[in-house]
């Protein structure tokens, strides 16, 4: 995931076909990492605007961070319920 933080890192990850491997790993895993969809969006999405190329340096407002954390928790709980029902 750290490699996708910079423009150069994203380029290398794309060139090496890593997305395909990680996508298949995510499908295969019994307990996939909830962050998997996030890195997938980073790899297949458009490059960030000028000045935002390093995603580790982007300032995210506190309320947005909290909302994202809440959504992650909800997604993880939904995944656990689906797994328990299966």
JSON list of C-alpha atoms in Angstrom, two decimals:
[
{"chain": "A", "resi": 1, "resn": "UNK", "atom": "CA", "xyz": [0.00, 0.00, 0.00]},
{"chain": "A", "resi": 2, "resn": "UNK", "atom": "CA", "xyz": [2.87, 2.37, 0.76]},
{"chain": "A", "resi": 3, "resn": "UNK", "atom": "CA", "xyz": [4.15, 2.02, -2.81]},
{"chain": "A", "resi": 4, "resn": "UNK", "atom": "CA", "xyz": [0.91, 3.51, -4.13]},
{"chain": "A", "resi": 5, "resn": "UNK", "atom": "CA", "xyz": [1.42, 6.72, -2.14]},
{"chain": "A", "resi": 6, "resn": "UNK", "atom": "CA", "xyz": [3.65, 8.41, -4.72]},
{"chain": "A", "resi": 7, "resn": "UNK", "atom": "CA", "xyz": [3.22, 8.89, -8.44]},
{"chain": "A", "resi": 8, "resn": "UNK", "atom": "CA", "xyz": [6.45, 6.99, -9.17]},
{"chain": "A", "resi": 9, "resn": "UNK", "atom": "CA", "xyz": [5.43, 4.13, -6.90]},
{"chain": "A", "resi": 10, "resn": "UNK", "atom": "CA", "xyz": [2.02, 3.85, -8.57]},
{"chain": "A", "resi": 11, "resn": "UNK", "atom": "CA", "xyz": [3.69, 3.78, -11.98]},
{"chain": "A", "resi": 12, "resn": "UNK", "atom": "CA", "xyz": [6.01, 0.93, -10.97]},
{"chain": "A", "resi": 13, "resn": "UNK", "atom": "CA", "xyz": [3.18, -1.06, -9.37]},
{"chain": "A", "resi": 14, "resn": "UNK", "atom": "CA", "xyz": [1.09, -0.68, -12.55]},
{"chain": "A", "resi": 15, "resn": "UNK", "atom": "CA", "xyz": [3.98, -1.55, -14.88]},
{"chain": "A", "resi": 16, "resn": "UNK", "atom": "CA", "xyz": [4.75, -4.75, -12.96]},
{"chain": "A", "resi": 17, "resn": "UNK", "atom": "CA", "xyz": [1.14, -5.96, -13.12]},
{"chain": "A", "resi": 18, "resn": "UNK", "atom": "CA", "xyz": [0.85, -5.95, -9.35]},
{"chain": "A", "resi": 19, "resn": "UNK", "atom": "CA", "xyz": [-2.79, -4.87, -9.45]},
{"chain": "A", "resi": 20, "resn": "UNK", "atom": "CA", "xyz": [-3.80, -8.14, -11.13]},
{"chain": "A", "resi": 21, "resn": "UNK", "atom": "CA", "xyz": [-1.96, -10.20, -8.54]},
{"chain": "A", "resi": 22, "resn": "UNK", "atom": "CA", "xyz": [-3.37, -8.26, -5.60]},
{"chain": "A", "resi": 23, "resn": "UNK", "atom": "CA", "xyz": [-6.89, -8.42, -7.05]},
{"chain": "A", "resi": 24, "resn": "UNK", "atom": "CA", "xyz": [-6.71, -12.20, -7.29]},
{"chain": "A", "resi": 25, "resn": "UNK", "atom": "CA", "xyz": [-5.22, -12.45, -3.80]},
{"chain": "A", "resi": 26, "resn": "UNK", "atom": "CA", "xyz": [-8.11, -10.36, -2.45]},
{"chain": "A", "resi": 27, "resn": "UNK", "atom": "CA", "xyz": [-10.62, -12.71, -4.13]},
{"chain": "A", "resi": 28, "resn": "UNK", "atom": "CA", "xyz": [-8.86, -15.76, -2.70]},
{"chain": "A", "resi": 29, "resn": "UNK", "atom": "CA", "xyz": [-8.37, -14.55, 0.88]},
{"chain": "A", "resi": 30, "resn": "UNK", "atom": "CA", "xyz": [-10.88, -15.77, 3.44]},
{"chain": "A", "resi": 31, "resn": "UNK", "atom": "CA", "xyz": [-10.40, -12.65, 5.54]},
{"chain": "A", "resi": 32, "resn": "UNK", "atom": "CA", "xyz": [-9.49, -9.90, 3.07]},
{"chain": "A", "resi": 33, "resn": "UNK", "atom": "CA", "xyz": [-7.97, -6.68, 4.29]},
{"chain": "A", "resi": 34, "resn": "UNK", "atom": "CA", "xyz": [-10.68, -3.98, 4.35]},
{"chain": "A", "resi": 35, "resn": "UNK", "atom": "CA", "xyz": [-8.19, -1.54, 2.76]},
{"chain": "A", "resi": 36, "resn": "UNK", "atom": "CA", "xyz": [-7.94, -3.63, -0.42]},
{"chain": "A", "resi": 37, "resn": "UNK", "atom": "CA", "xyz": [-10.63, -1.71, -2.31]},
{"chain": "A", "resi": 38, "resn": "UNK", "atom": "CA", "xyz": [-8.82, 1.53, -1.40]},
{"chain": "A", "resi": 39, "resn": "UNK", "atom": "CA", "xyz": [-5.50, 0.61, -2.99]},
{"chain": "A", "resi": 40, "resn": "UNK", "atom": "CA", "xyz": [-7.35, -0.83, -5.98]},
{"chain": "A", "resi": 41, "resn": "UNK", "atom": "CA", "xyz": [-9.05, 2.53, -6.56]},
{"chain": "A", "resi": 42, "resn": "UNK", "atom": "CA", "xyz": [-5.68, 4.28, -6.28]},
{"chain": "A", "resi": 43, "resn": "UNK", "atom": "CA", "xyz": [-4.14, 2.00, -8.91]},
{"chain": "A", "resi": 44, "resn": "UNK", "atom": "CA", "xyz": [-6.96, 2.06, -11.45]},
{"chain": "A", "resi": 45, "resn": "UNK", "atom": "CA", "xyz": [-8.06, 5.66, -10.90]},
{"chain": "A", "resi": 46, "resn": "UNK", "atom": "CA", "xyz": [-6.82, 8.86, -12.47]},
{"chain": "A", "resi": 47, "resn": "UNK", "atom": "CA", "xyz": [-3.67, 10.45, -11.12]},
{"chain": "A", "resi": 48, "resn": "UNK", "atom": "CA", "xyz": [-4.26, 13.09, -8.42]},
{"chain": "A", "resi": 49, "resn": "UNK", "atom": "CA", "xyz": [-4.08, 16.77, -9.28]},
{"chain": "A", "resi": 50, "resn": "UNK", "atom": "CA", "xyz": [-0.78, 18.62, -9.41]},
{"chain": "A", "resi": 51, "resn": "UNK", "atom": "CA", "xyz": [0.55, 19.09, -5.89]},
{"chain": "A", "resi": 52, "resn": "UNK", "atom": "CA", "xyz": [-1.31, 16.05, -4.57]},
{"chain": "A", "resi": 53, "resn": "UNK", "atom": "CA", "xyz": [0.88, 13.37, -6.17]},
{"chain": "A", "resi": 54, "resn": "UNK", "atom": "CA", "xyz": [2.18, 12.11, -2.81]},
{"chain": "A", "resi": 55, "resn": "UNK", "atom": "CA", "xyz": [-0.91, 10.77, -1.08]},
{"chain": "A", "resi": 56, "resn": "UNK", "atom": "CA", "xyz": [0.92, 10.57, 2.25]},
{"chain": "A", "resi": 57, "resn": "UNK", "atom": "CA", "xyz": [1.24, 14.36, 2.28]},
{"chain": "A", "resi": 58, "resn": "UNK", "atom": "CA", "xyz": [-2.39, 15.17, 1.46]},
{"chain": "A", "resi": 59, "resn": "UNK", "atom": "CA", "xyz": [-4.13, 16.91, 4.35]},
{"chain": "A", "resi": 60, "resn": "UNK", "atom": "CA", "xyz": [-7.47, 15.26, 5.09]},
{"chain": "A", "resi": 61, "resn": "UNK", "atom": "CA", "xyz": [-9.90, 17.24, 7.24]},
{"chain": "A", "resi": 62, "resn": "UNK", "atom": "CA", "xyz": [-10.57, 15.63, 10.63]},
{"chain": "A", "resi": 63, "resn": "UNK", "atom": "CA", "xyz": [-14.30, 15.19, 9.97]},
{"chain": "A", "resi": 64, "resn": "UNK", "atom": "CA", "xyz": [-13.55, 13.40, 6.70]},
{"chain": "A", "resi": 65, "resn": "UNK", "atom": "CA", "xyz": [-11.04, 11.12, 8.42]},
{"chain": "A", "resi": 66, "resn": "UNK", "atom": "CA", "xyz": [-13.62, 10.20, 11.07]},
{"chain": "A", "resi": 67, "resn": "UNK", "atom": "CA", "xyz": [-16.26, 9.50, 8.43]},
{"chain": "A", "resi": 68, "resn": "UNK", "atom": "CA", "xyz": [-13.84, 7.27, 6.52]},
{"chain": "A", "resi": 69, "resn": "UNK", "atom": "CA", "xyz": [-12.93, 5.39, 9.71]},
{"chain": "A", "resi": 70, "resn": "UNK", "atom": "CA", "xyz": [-16.64, 4.88, 10.46]},
{"chain": "A", "resi": 71, "resn": "UNK", "atom": "CA", "xyz": [-17.29, 3.61, 6.93]},
{"chain": "A", "resi": 72, "resn": "UNK", "atom": "CA", "xyz": [-14.34, 1.21, 7.24]},
{"chain": "A", "resi": 73, "resn": "UNK", "atom": "CA", "xyz": [-15.72, -0.13, 10.53]},
{"chain": "A", "resi": 74, "resn": "UNK", "atom": "CA", "xyz": [-19.19, -0.55, 9.00]},
{"chain": "A", "resi": 75, "resn": "UNK", "atom": "CA", "xyz": [-17.77, -2.34, 5.98]},
{"chain": "A", "resi": 76, "resn": "UNK", "atom": "CA", "xyz": [-15.72, -4.67, 8.16]},
{"chain": "A", "resi": 77, "resn": "UNK", "atom": "CA", "xyz": [-18.75, -5.45, 10.34]},
{"chain": "A", "resi": 78, "resn": "UNK", "atom": "CA", "xyz": [-20.89, -6.13, 7.26]},
{"chain": "A", "resi": 79, "resn": "UNK", "atom": "CA", "xyz": [-18.19, -8.47, 5.94]},
{"chain": "A", "resi": 80, "resn": "UNK", "atom": "CA", "xyz": [-18.07, -10.31, 9.27]},
{"chain": "A", "resi": 81, "resn": "UNK", "atom": "CA", "xyz": [-21.87, -10.73, 9.35]},
{"chain": "A", "resi": 82, "resn": "UNK", "atom": "CA", "xyz": [-21.89, -12.06, 5.77]},
{"chain": "A", "resi": 83, "resn": "UNK", "atom": "CA", "xyz": [-19.10, -14.48, 6.61]},
{"chain": "A", "resi": 84, "resn": "UNK", "atom": "CA", "xyz": [-20.91, -15.68, 9.75]},
{"chain": "A", "resi": 85, "resn": "UNK", "atom": "CA", "xyz": [-24.13, -16.22, 7.77]},
{"chain": "A", "resi": 86, "resn": "UNK", "atom": "CA", "xyz": [-22.35, -18.29, 5.10]}
]
